[in-house]
Each structure stands twice: as structure tokens, then as C-alpha cells.
């Protein structure tokens, strides 16, 4: 391709053949991506026949927005379709995914401000200004770590957080952005200033190890109740309720009797509530225009209503 007597070309000729500027060729050369074959007597760079293909490959890789260090690693690998390229592309896709998610959240947040009544804009700006884009679930996880029994096994805590902390949707509508912002604010300030966060009686009764058993059993019961919620079934005694009661029986080392169920119903009715948290979770996870998705909170309410109905019927 090069017509010089030694088969080499100057930096200007290489740039012309590749359709780039001399400055671009020099940039890649200075960073070791495009080695020169030799220097002329006057100290000018000279490039071999393979330089053009290498430069075109560099441009292709850079057009994918791969950073220079990643391009260098790919070029150092003999096969450009090898593992280094796959890893670099996968890493870049992950970065782009995060960037796109952040942009979609910012777009929905802007629409939220644009579409709300002027009197509400200051409050909404305050709420969404406290949430990163893409949003972090760290405040929600911290809220639950303060709520859960101290010294509960890490594996049990992680399993509970997986169902209690909603993942922000990748492509939210303004209502979901507002719900998540309100959820974030709730998690940061769940109680009045100076007040302690109330704990359920079950945490004190079961202890750390017992609570691990309790929450594992409750997860199963909530899943069964969620099936009934999706079917719009009214609360009723059945498999889900039996699983719910069994979780407390196992945690307390008790027996499942009518008296136990009556005592449990009274205890749960007196326990502190965080209904607002679960209401906001439902708004975050429910797709626009879709049916409200069950949450552990709504499942708990369904099961408690079934327990109340059963104990009331037994008393009558």
C-alpha cells in the first residue's frame, strides 16, 4: 500500500490513508498503541504496512468509548476477539447501563417537577434533591438494620433486606421517582426528633437466633399470602396463615394452640406499625398502570386479618 522504497510511510501518509489527523496518530503513538517502525534521518516517524490496520482497529475500539488502557490490553492480546475484548466490552456495557439509568431517573425527576402544581415544586425539589441518580438503596438498608434485632445472623439479615428493600426501577415514571424520594426521606427520618425507633415485641421475645428462624418462616408465609393478594382473595384461614403462625411457634419454641393464636393476634395488633414504608414500596415497585404488587407489609396485614377472623370465629 505504501509506495516508498522501504515499504514504510510517514505519519502524514498514515493519517491520510486512515482518514484521521496527524495529531490523532501522534496521540496513539505517544501512548504506545501504535508503535513506529523507525525514524527518518531527520527524526520523523515512519510506520510499517501493518500500522494502517492497527490504527483502524484502534479507532474501532475507541468508537465504542473504550478507554485507552483497555484498548492497550486488547491490542496486546493476539486475538482481538479474545477474553480481554469481551471483558472490556462487558465492563463498558455495565457503565453505560448505569449512565442510562441515571439519565432516565433525571428525566423522570424533571418531568415530576415540570408537571406538578407550582405550590408543590419546592417540596418535590427538596425530596428528589436528596436522592442520587441512579438512586442508592443504602438509606433503606440502614433503616432496616436499625429495626431488626441486634446480633441477628448476617445471612438472615441479608435475606430479609433482599425482600424489604425495593430496587429502583430502571425506567421509572415520575410517580415512582416521587415515591422513592419519599421512601428515602422516611428511611432517613422514621421517627420524630429525639424519639427512639419502636421495636416489635417479637424481637424481644425471640432473641437474635429465634428472630432468624422467625423471619425465614415469615418470608415463606408472605410469599403464600402474596399469591392470594394477587388473586384478590379476602383474608381467610388456610396454608398461608398456618405458615405465618408456624413461624412464631418455631421462633418462640411454643405449641400451635387456639390460645397461642389469640395471644399472637393481640400481640401483633399492639406492635408498632410502619405502614407508610410499605405503601411507598408498593408505589415504587408497581409498574405504571399496573396492579399494585404485594409487599411484605401488605402480606402481613392480610395474614393478621385472617388470624383475627379465625380467633374471632373461635371465640364466638
mmCIF file of N, CA, C and O in Angstrom, residues 14 26 46 60 83-84 172 176-177 192-193 207 220 237 265 270 281 304 306:
data_model
loop_
_atom_site.group_PDB
_atom_site.id
_atom_site.type_symbol
_atom_site.label_atom_id
_atom_site.label_comp_id
_atom_site.label_asym_id
_atom_site.label_seq_id
_atom_site.Cartn_x
_atom_site.Cartn_y
_atom_site.Cartn_z
ATOM 1 N N UNK A 14 0.174 8.043 6.762
ATOM 2 C CA UNK A 14 -0.655 7.108 7.528
ATOM 3 C C UNK A 14 -1.970 7.771 7.927
ATOM 4 O O UNK A 14 -3.040 7.173 7.806
ATOM 5 N N UNK A 26 -0.281 10.764 16.251
ATOM 6 C CA UNK A 26 0.764 11.051 17.235
ATOM 7 C C UNK A 26 0.285 10.698 18.647
ATOM 8 O O UNK A 26 1.050 10.178 19.465
ATOM 9 N N UNK A 46 8.271 6.831 11.130
ATOM 10 C CA UNK A 46 7.971 6.006 9.961
ATOM 11 C C UNK A 46 7.199 4.772 10.451
ATOM 12 O O UNK A 46 7.496 4.212 11.499
ATOM 13 N N UNK A 60 -11.753 1.749 15.853
ATOM 14 C CA UNK A 60 -12.989 0.996 16.092
ATOM 15 C C UNK A 60 -13.217 0.789 17.586
ATOM 16 O O UNK A 60 -14.341 0.947 18.085
ATOM 17 N N UNK A 83 -10.636 -12.934 25.233
ATOM 18 C CA UNK A 83 -11.259 -12.629 26.501
ATOM 19 C C UNK A 83 -11.084 -11.197 26.949
ATOM 20 O O UNK A 83 -11.960 -10.643 27.611
ATOM 21 N N UNK A 84 -9.950 -10.582 26.615
ATOM 22 C CA UNK A 84 -9.725 -9.202 27.035
ATOM 23 C C UNK A 84 -10.762 -8.276 26.414
ATOM 24 O O UNK A 84 -11.319 -7.389 27.074
ATOM 25 N N UNK A 172 -38.146 4.585 35.392
ATOM 26 C CA UNK A 172 -39.283 4.968 36.224
ATOM 27 C C UNK A 172 -40.152 6.038 35.568
ATOM 28 O O UNK A 172 -39.716 6.762 34.673
ATOM 29 N N UNK A 176 -43.109 7.080 40.342
ATOM 30 C CA UNK A 176 -42.187 6.171 41.016
ATOM 31 C C UNK A 176 -40.985 6.922 41.585
ATOM 32 O O UNK A 176 -40.479 6.579 42.656
ATOM 33 N N UNK A 177 -40.524 7.934 40.868
ATOM 34 C CA UNK A 177 -39.432 8.757 41.390
ATOM 35 C C UNK A 177 -39.869 9.455 42.671
ATOM 36 O O UNK A 177 -39.131 9.497 43.666
ATOM 37 N N UNK A 192 -39.989 10.862 65.115
ATOM 38 C CA UNK A 192 -39.893 12.271 65.489
ATOM 39 C C UNK A 192 -38.513 12.541 66.077
ATOM 40 O O UNK A 192 -37.886 11.648 66.654
ATOM 41 N N UNK A 193 -38.005 13.772 65.963
ATOM 42 C CA UNK A 193 -36.683 14.083 66.512
ATOM 43 C C UNK A 193 -36.589 13.709 67.988
ATOM 44 O O UNK A 193 -37.459 14.052 68.790
ATOM 45 N N UNK A 207 -35.400 -13.239 70.505
ATOM 46 C CA UNK A 207 -33.949 -13.142 70.573
ATOM 47 C C UNK A 207 -33.326 -13.183 69.186
ATOM 48 O O UNK A 207 -34.018 -13.335 68.171
ATOM 49 N N UNK A 220 -41.679 -17.139 53.910
ATOM 50 C CA UNK A 220 -42.488 -18.164 53.249
ATOM 51 C C UNK A 220 -43.970 -17.835 53.349
ATOM 52 O O UNK A 220 -44.724 -17.960 52.373
ATOM 53 N N UNK A 237 -58.459 -18.277 56.818
ATOM 54 C CA UNK A 237 -57.550 -19.280 57.381
ATOM 55 C C UNK A 237 -57.194 -20.328 56.320
ATOM 56 O O UNK A 237 -58.051 -20.764 55.563
ATOM 57 N N UNK A 265 -52.412 -12.829 68.051
ATOM 58 C CA UNK A 265 -53.205 -11.791 67.399
ATOM 59 C C UNK A 265 -53.182 -10.498 68.208
ATOM 60 O O UNK A 265 -53.049 -9.403 67.651
ATOM 61 N N UNK A 270 -50.841 -4.933 68.728
ATOM 62 C CA UNK A 270 -50.245 -3.887 69.557
ATOM 63 C C UNK A 270 -48.858 -3.474 69.092
ATOM 64 O O UNK A 270 -48.327 -2.456 69.549
ATOM 65 N N UNK A 281 -43.284 1.507 49.171
ATOM 66 C CA UNK A 281 -42.644 0.407 48.449
ATOM 67 C C UNK A 281 -43.547 -0.068 47.318
ATOM 68 O O UNK A 281 -43.095 -0.292 46.189
ATOM 69 N N UNK A 304 -52.633 -11.068 59.217
ATOM 70 C CA UNK A 304 -53.144 -10.652 60.518
ATOM 71 C C UNK A 304 -54.674 -10.578 60.494
ATOM 72 O O UNK A 304 -55.339 -10.970 61.462
ATOM 73 N N UNK A 306 -56.572 -12.412 58.597
ATOM 74 C CA UNK A 306 -57.030 -13.808 58.604
ATOM 75 C C UNK A 306 -56.958 -14.383 60.016
ATOM 76 O O UNK A 306 -57.850 -15.126 60.452
#
